[in-house]
Short mmCIF file of C-alpha atoms in Angstrom, two decimals:
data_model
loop_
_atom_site.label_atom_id
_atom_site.label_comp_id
_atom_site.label_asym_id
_atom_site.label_seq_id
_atom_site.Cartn_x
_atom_site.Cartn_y
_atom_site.Cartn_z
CA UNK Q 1 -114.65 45.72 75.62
CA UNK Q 2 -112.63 44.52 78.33
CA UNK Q 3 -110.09 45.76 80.04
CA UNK Q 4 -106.89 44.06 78.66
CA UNK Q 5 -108.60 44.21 75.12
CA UNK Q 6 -109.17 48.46 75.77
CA UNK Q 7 -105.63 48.76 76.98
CA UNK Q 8 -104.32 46.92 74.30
CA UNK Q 9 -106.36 49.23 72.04
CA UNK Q 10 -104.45 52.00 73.58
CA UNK Q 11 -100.96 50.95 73.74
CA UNK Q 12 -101.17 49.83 69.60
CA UNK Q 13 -103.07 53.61 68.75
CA UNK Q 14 -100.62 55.30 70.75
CA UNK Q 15 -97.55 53.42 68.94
CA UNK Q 16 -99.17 54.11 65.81
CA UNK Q 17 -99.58 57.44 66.52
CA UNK Q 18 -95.60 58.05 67.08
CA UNK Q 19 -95.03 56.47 63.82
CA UNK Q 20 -97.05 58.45 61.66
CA UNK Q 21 -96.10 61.71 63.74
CA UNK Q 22 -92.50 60.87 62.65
CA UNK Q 23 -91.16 60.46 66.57
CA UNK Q 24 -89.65 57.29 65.67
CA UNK Q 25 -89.50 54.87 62.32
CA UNK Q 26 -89.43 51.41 61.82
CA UNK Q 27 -85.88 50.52 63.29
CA UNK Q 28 -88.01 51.31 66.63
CA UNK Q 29 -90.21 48.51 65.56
CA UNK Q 30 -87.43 46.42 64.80
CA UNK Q 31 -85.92 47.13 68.77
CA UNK Q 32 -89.79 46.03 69.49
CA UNK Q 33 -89.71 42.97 68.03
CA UNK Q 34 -85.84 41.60 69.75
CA UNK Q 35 -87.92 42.31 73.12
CA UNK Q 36 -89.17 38.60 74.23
CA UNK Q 37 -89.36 36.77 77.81
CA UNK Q 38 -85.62 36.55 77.64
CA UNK Q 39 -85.38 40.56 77.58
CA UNK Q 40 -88.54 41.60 78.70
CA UNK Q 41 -87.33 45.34 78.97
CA UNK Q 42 -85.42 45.47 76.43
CA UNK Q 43 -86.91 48.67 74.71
CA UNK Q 44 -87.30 49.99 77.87
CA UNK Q 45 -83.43 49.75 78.71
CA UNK Q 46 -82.22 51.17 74.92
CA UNK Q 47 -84.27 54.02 75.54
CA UNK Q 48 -82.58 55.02 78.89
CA UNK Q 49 -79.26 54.56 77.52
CA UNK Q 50 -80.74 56.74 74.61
CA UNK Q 51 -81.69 59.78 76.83
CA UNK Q 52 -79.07 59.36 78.91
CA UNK Q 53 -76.38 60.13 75.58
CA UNK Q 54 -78.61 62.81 74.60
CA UNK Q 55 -78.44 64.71 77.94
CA UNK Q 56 -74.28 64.29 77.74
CA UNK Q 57 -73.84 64.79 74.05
CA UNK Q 58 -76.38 68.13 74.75
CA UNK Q 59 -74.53 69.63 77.00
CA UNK Q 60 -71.39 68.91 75.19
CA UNK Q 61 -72.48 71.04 72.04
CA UNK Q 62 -73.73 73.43 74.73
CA UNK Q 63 -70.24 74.32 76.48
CA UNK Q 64 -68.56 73.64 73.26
CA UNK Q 65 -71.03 76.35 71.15
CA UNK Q 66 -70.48 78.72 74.67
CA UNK Q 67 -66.96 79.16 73.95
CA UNK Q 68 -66.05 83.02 73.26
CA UNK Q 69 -62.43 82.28 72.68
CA UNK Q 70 -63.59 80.55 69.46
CA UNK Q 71 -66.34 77.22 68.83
CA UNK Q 72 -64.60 73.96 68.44
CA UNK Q 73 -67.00 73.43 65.65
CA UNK Q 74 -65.29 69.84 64.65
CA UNK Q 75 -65.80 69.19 68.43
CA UNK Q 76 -69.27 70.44 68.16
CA UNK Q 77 -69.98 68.05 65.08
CA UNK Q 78 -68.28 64.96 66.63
CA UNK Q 79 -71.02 65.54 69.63
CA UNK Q 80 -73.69 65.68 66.86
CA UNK Q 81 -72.28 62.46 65.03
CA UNK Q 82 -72.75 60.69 68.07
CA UNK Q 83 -76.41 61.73 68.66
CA UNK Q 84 -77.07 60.95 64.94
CA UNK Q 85 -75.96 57.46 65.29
CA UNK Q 86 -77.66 56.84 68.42
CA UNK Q 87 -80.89 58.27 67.52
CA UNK Q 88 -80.42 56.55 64.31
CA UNK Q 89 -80.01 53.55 66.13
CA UNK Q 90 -83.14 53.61 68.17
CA UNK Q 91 -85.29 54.94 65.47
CA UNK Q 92 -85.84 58.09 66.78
CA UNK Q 93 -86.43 60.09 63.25
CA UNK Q 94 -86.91 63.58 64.93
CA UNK Q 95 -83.90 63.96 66.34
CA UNK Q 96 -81.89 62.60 63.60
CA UNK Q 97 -83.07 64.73 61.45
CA UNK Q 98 -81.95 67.59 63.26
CA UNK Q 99 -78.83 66.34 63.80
CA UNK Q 100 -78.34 66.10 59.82
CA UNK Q 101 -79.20 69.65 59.40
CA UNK Q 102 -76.79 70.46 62.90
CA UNK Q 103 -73.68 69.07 60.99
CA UNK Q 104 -74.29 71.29 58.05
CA UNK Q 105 -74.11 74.23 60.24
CA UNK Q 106 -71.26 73.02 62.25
CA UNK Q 107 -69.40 72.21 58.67
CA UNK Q 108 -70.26 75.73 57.59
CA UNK Q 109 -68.78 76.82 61.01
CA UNK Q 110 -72.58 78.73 61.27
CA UNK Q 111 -72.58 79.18 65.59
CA UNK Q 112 -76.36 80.74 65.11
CA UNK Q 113 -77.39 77.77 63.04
CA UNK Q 114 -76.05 75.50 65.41
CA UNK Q 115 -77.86 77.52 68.46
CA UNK Q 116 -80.70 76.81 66.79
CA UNK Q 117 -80.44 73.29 66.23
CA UNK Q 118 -78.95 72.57 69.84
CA UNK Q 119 -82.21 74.17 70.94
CA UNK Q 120 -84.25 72.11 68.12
CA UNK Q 121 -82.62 68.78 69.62
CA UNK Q 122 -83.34 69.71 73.17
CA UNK Q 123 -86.74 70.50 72.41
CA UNK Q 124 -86.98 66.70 70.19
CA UNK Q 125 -85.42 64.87 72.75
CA UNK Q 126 -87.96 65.99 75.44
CA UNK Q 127 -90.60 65.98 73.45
CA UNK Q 128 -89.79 62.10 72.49
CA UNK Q 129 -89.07 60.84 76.13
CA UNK Q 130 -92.38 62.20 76.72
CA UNK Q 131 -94.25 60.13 74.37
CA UNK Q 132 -91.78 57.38 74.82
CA UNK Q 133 -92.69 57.24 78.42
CA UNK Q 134 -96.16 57.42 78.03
CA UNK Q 135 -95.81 54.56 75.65
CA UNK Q 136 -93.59 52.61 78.13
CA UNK Q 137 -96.48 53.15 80.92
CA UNK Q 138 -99.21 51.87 78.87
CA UNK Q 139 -97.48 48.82 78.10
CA UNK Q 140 -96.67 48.54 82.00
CA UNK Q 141 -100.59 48.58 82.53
CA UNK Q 142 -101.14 46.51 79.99
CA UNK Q 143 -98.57 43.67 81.08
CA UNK Q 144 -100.25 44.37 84.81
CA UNK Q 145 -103.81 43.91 83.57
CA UNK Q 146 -102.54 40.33 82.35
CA UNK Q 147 -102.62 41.78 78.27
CA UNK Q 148 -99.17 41.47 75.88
CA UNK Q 149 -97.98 43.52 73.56
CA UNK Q 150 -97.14 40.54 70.94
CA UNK O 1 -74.19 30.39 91.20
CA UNK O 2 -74.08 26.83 92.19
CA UNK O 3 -74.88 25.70 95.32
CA UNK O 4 -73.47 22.68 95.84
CA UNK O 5 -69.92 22.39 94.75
CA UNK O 6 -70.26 18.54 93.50
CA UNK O 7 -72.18 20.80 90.56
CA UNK O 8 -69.58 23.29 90.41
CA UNK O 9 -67.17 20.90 89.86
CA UNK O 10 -68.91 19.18 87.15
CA UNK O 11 -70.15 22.35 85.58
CA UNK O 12 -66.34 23.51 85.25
CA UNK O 13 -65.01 20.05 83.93
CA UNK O 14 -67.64 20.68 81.23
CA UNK O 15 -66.06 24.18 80.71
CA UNK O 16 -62.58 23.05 80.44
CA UNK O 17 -63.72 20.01 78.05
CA UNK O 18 -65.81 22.80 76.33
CA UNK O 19 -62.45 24.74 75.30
CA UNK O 20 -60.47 21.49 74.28
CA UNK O 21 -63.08 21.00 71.39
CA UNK O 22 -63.50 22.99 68.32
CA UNK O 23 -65.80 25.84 69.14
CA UNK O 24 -68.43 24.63 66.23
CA UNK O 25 -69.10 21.67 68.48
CA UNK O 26 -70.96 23.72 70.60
CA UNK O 27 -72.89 25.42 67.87
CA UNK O 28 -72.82 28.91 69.76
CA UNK O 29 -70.44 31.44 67.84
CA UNK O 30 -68.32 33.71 69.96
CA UNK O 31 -68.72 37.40 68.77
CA UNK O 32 -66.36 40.13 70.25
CA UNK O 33 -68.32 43.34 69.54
CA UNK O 34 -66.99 46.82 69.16
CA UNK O 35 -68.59 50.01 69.31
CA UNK O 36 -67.99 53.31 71.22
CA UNK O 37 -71.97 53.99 71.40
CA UNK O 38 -73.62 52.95 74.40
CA UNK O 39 -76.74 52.25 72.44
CA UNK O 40 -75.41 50.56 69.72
CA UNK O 41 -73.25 48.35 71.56
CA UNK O 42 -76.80 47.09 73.61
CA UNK O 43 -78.83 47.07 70.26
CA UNK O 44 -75.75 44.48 68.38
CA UNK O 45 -75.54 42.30 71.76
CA UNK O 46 -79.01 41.14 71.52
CA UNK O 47 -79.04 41.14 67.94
CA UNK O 48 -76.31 38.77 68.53
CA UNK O 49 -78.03 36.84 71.59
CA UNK O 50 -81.10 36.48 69.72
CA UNK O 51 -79.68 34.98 66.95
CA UNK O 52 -77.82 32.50 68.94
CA UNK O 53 -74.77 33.86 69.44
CA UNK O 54 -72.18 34.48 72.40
CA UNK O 55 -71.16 38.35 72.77
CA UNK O 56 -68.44 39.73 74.15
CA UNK O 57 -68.99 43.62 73.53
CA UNK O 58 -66.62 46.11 74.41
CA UNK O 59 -65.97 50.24 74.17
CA UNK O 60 -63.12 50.15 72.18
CA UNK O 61 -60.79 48.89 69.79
CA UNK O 62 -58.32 48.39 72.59
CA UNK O 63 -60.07 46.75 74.59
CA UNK O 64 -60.80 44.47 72.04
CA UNK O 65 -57.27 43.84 71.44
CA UNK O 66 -57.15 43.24 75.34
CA UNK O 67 -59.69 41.11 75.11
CA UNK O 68 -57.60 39.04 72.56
CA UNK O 69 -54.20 39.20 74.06
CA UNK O 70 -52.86 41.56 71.40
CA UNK O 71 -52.30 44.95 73.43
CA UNK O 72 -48.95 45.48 73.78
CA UNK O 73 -48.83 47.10 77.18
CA UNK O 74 -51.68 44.72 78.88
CA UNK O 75 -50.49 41.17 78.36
CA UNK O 76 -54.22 39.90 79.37
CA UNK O 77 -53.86 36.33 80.66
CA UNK O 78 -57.52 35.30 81.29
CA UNK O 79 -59.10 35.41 78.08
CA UNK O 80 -56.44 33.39 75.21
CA UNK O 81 -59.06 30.23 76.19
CA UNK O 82 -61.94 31.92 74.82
CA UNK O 83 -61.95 31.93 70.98
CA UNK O 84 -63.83 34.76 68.80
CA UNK O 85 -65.46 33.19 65.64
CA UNK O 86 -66.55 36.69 64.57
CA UNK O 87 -65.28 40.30 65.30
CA UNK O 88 -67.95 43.19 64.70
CA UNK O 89 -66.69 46.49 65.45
CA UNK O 90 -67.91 50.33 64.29
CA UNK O 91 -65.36 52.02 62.35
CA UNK O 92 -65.51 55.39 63.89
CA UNK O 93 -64.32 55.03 67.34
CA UNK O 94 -62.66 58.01 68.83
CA UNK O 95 -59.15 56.48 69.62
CA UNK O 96 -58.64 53.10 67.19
CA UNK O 97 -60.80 53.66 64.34
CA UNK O 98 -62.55 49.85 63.07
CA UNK O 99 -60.24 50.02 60.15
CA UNK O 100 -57.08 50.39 62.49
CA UNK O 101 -58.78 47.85 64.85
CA UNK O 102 -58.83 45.35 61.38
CA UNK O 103 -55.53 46.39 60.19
CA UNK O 104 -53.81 45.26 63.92
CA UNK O 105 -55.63 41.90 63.88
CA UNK O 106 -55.19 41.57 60.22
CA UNK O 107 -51.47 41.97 61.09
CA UNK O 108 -51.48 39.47 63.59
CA UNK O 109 -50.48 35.81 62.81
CA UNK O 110 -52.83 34.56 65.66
CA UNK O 111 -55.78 36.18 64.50
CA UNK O 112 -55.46 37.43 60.75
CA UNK O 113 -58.59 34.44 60.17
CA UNK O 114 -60.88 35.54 62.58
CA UNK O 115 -63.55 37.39 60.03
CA UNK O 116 -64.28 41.01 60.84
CA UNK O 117 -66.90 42.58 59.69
CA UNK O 118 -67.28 46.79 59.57
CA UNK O 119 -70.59 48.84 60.56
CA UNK O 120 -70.59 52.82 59.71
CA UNK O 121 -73.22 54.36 59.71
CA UNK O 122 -71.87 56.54 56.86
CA UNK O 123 -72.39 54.72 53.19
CA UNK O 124 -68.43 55.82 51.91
CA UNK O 125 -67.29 53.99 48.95
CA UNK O 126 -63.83 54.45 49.68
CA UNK O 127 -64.61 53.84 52.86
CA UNK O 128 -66.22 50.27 52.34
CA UNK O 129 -63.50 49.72 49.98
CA UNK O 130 -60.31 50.18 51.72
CA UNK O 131 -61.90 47.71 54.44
CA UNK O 132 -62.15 45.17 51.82
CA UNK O 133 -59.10 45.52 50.52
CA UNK O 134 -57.57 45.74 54.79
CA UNK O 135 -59.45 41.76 54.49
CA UNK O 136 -63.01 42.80 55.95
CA UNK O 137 -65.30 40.30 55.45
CA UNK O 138 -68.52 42.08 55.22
CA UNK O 139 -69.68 45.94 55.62
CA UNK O 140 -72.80 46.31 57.29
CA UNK O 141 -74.92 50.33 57.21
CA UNK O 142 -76.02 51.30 60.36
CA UNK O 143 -78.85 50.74 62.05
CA UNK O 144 -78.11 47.29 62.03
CA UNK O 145 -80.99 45.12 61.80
CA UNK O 146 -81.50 41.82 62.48
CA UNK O 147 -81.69 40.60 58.70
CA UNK O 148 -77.98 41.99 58.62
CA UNK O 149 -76.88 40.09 61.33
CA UNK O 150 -78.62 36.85 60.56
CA UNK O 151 -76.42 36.95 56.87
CA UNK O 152 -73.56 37.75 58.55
CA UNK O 153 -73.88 34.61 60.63
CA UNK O 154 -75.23 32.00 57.54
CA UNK O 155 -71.61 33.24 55.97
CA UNK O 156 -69.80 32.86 59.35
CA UNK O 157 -71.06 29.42 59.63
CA UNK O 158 -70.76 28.47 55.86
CA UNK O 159 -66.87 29.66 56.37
CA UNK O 160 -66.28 27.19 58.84
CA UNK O 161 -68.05 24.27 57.17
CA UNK O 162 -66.68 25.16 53.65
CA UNK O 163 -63.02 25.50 54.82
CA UNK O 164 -60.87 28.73 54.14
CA UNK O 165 -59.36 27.32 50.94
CA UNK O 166 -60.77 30.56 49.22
CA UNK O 167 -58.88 33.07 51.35
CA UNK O 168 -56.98 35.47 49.42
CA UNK O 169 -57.73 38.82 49.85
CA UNK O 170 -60.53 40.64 50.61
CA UNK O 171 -62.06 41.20 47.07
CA UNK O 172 -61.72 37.60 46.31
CA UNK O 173 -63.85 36.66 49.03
CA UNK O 174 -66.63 39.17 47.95
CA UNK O 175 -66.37 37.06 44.49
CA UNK O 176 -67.01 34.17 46.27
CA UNK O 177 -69.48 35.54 48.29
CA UNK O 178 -71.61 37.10 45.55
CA UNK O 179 -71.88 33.78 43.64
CA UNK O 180 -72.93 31.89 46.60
CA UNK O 181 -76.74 31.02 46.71
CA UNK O 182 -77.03 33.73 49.66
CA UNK O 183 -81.28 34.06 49.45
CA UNK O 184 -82.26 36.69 47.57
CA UNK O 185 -80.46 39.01 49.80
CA UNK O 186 -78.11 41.38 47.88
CA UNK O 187 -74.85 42.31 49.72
CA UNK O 188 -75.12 44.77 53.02
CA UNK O 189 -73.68 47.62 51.49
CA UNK O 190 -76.48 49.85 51.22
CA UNK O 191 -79.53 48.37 52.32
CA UNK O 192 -80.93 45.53 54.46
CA UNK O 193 -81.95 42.98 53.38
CA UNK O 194 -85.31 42.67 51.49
CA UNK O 195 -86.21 40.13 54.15
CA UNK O 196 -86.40 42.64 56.62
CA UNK O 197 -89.90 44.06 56.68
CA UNK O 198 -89.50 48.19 55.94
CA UNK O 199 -86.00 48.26 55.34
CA UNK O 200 -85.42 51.62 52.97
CA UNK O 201 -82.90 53.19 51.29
CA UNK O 202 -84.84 56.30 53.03
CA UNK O 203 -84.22 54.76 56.43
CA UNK O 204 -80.30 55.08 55.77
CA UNK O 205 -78.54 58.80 56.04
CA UNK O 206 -78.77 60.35 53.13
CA UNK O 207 -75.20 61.07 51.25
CA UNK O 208 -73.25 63.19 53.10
CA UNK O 209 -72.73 66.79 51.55
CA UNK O 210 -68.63 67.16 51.05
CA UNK O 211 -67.28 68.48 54.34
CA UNK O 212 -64.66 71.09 55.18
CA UNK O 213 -63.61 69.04 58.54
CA UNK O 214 -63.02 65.94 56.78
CA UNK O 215 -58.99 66.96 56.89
CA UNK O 216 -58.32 66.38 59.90
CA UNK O 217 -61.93 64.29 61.48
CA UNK O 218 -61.35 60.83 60.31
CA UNK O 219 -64.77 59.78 59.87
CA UNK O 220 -66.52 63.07 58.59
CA UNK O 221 -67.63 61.58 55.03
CA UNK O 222 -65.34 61.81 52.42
CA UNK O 223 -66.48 63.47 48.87
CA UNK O 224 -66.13 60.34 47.32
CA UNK O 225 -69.83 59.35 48.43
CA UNK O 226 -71.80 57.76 45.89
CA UNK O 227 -73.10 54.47 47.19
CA UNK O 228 -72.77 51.73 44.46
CA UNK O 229 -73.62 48.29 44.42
CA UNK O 230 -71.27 46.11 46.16
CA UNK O 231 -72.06 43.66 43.12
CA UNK O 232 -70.29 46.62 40.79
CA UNK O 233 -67.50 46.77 42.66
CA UNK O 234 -66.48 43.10 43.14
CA UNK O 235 -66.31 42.94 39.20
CA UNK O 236 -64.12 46.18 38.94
CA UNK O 237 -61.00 44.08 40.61
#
């Protein structure tokens, strides 16, 4: 096998492989396919502004879930909202799903239960911008060894 | 940038020629987009770019009523030239919600044609109903795909071409809508298209359990959450 054919070989397994692990769902195919000569890093630049909103919308249930005086739990929820429809937005499955359970606990006014999701959607996030940038590299060595991901 | 400014010149008599005709003789739509998320707001612009249209996307629904010349305290002067064919705008926005953001240009005598068309990524019935009845044209579930935004642009187009003879209120347009050949794509409400390759029910957010916070949190989800066909609902007015 050549090169470009082995790399190609890798990049498809690997994107494969974050589907049926249930890091991200077909609306991350769908961002896949609107990527084209015209937006060549298209994916690429959704996925910043992705873990750059988790990182602020993270630390925002953090301080708000810190609060002795009394959690802001509708504050707390509105954070989680706006991870939900991001990560729903990107396709990131994972994380979403933690954020649905997160907003029962933050209706419920639970401050454990959300502890333990905040810590759940830490741990998704990182664990999805890992395999998200492994993915983004093997397409980058791909593209460089002349291959395509189309 | 132009370098020489014999082609600058030209280029801008084009422009200003460009805004004397009717904005379908270009064949590019104008779409202001509205939308508070970061991500979303990049994910509808190239939906909208790749399906041919110009996008204007903004934070917020006052900036899109900057953007139009309807804020109050900004009088913007630089933008009344360009016209918006289509308004897209999420409906919760911290600030103006979508629905207030409809309401205002619903209100307005200069814009009250322009179609707007709602995304949430919460399936509310009364929520998707009290946009119809504000004059929403169309009420798409988030995460938009491109099959959603591909309809809404055949129906933009078919608008124009048609003539707005039909304009009454909201639920009379979804009568007309619903009994136009539109594919075989049912209505937005719940689902994406059929075209569109996995598009699930599952894919959606499941129905929201009835929330405490929804007194005083404008878009927690209401208890009033059974998605129905939009096809049902058309036929109840």
């Amino acid at each position: 096998m050549d090169i470009v054919s082995q790399l190609q070989r890798q990049f498809i397994d690997y994107s494969a492989s974050l589907h049926h692990e249930g890091f991200v769902d077909d609306q991350f195919t769908q961002l896949q396919k609107l990527q084209d000569e015209n937006s060549p890093d298209f994916v690429v630049e959704v996925a910043s502004l992705f873990f750059e909103d988790c990182e602020k919308l993270i630390n925002n249930m953090a301080r708000a879930l810190e609060q002795q005086q009394g959690v802001d739990f509708k504050q707390v929820d509105a954070s989680v909202h706006q991870l939900k429809g991001s990560s729903s937005s990107i396709g990131a499955v994972r994380v979403k799903n933690v954020c649905i359970s997160f907003r029962s606990f933050c209706e419920a006014q639970n401050r454990e239960g959300c502890l333990r999701c905040l810590q759940q959607v830490t741990h998704e996030y990182s664990l999805l911008k890992n395999k998200l940038q492994t993915l983004f590299r093997l397409e980058q060595q791909l593209l460089a060894a002349g291959g395509s991901i189309k | 940038m132009a370098r020489n400014g014999a082609v600058t010149w030209r280029r801008r008599t084009e422009k200003i020629d460009g805004f004397d005709l009717s904005p379908s003789d270009s064949e590019e739509v104008h779409v202001l987009a509205v939308d508070d998320s970061h991500v979303d707001r990049k994910v509808i612009e190239r939906l909208l770019r790749i399906s041919s249209c110009k996008v204007t996307a903004v934070d917020s629904g006052r900036r899109a009523l900057q953007f139009l010349g309807l804020d109050e305290e900004e009088n913007s002067n630089g933008f009344d030239g360009l016209k918006v064919d289509l308004i897209i705008t999420d409906y919760c926005m911290p600030g103006m919600t979508g629905y207030e953001l409809l309401k205002k240009i619903k209100e307005s005598s200069a814009f009250r044609e322009i179609p707007v068309v709602i995304m949430s990524s919460e399936n509310v019935l009364a929520r998707i109903d009290r946009c119809l009845e504000e004059g929403a044209e169309d009420f798409i579930v988030k995460p938009v795909k491109l099959s959603d935004v591909k309809r809404i642009k055949d129906y933009m187009t078919r608008e124009f071409r048609v003539g707005e003879g039909e304009r009454g209120g909201g639920i009379h347009k979804r009568k007309l809508r619903d009994s136009c050949d539109l594919s075989s794509s049912p209505p937005s409400t719940l689902s994406s298209s059929p075209a569109s390759p996995a598009s699930s029910p599952s894919s959606q957010s499941p129905s929201p359990s009835p929330s405490i916070l929804s007194a005083s949190a404008p878009c927690s989800p209401s208890s009033l959450d059974s998605p129905t066909r939009r096809l049902k609902m058309t036929s109840s007015e």
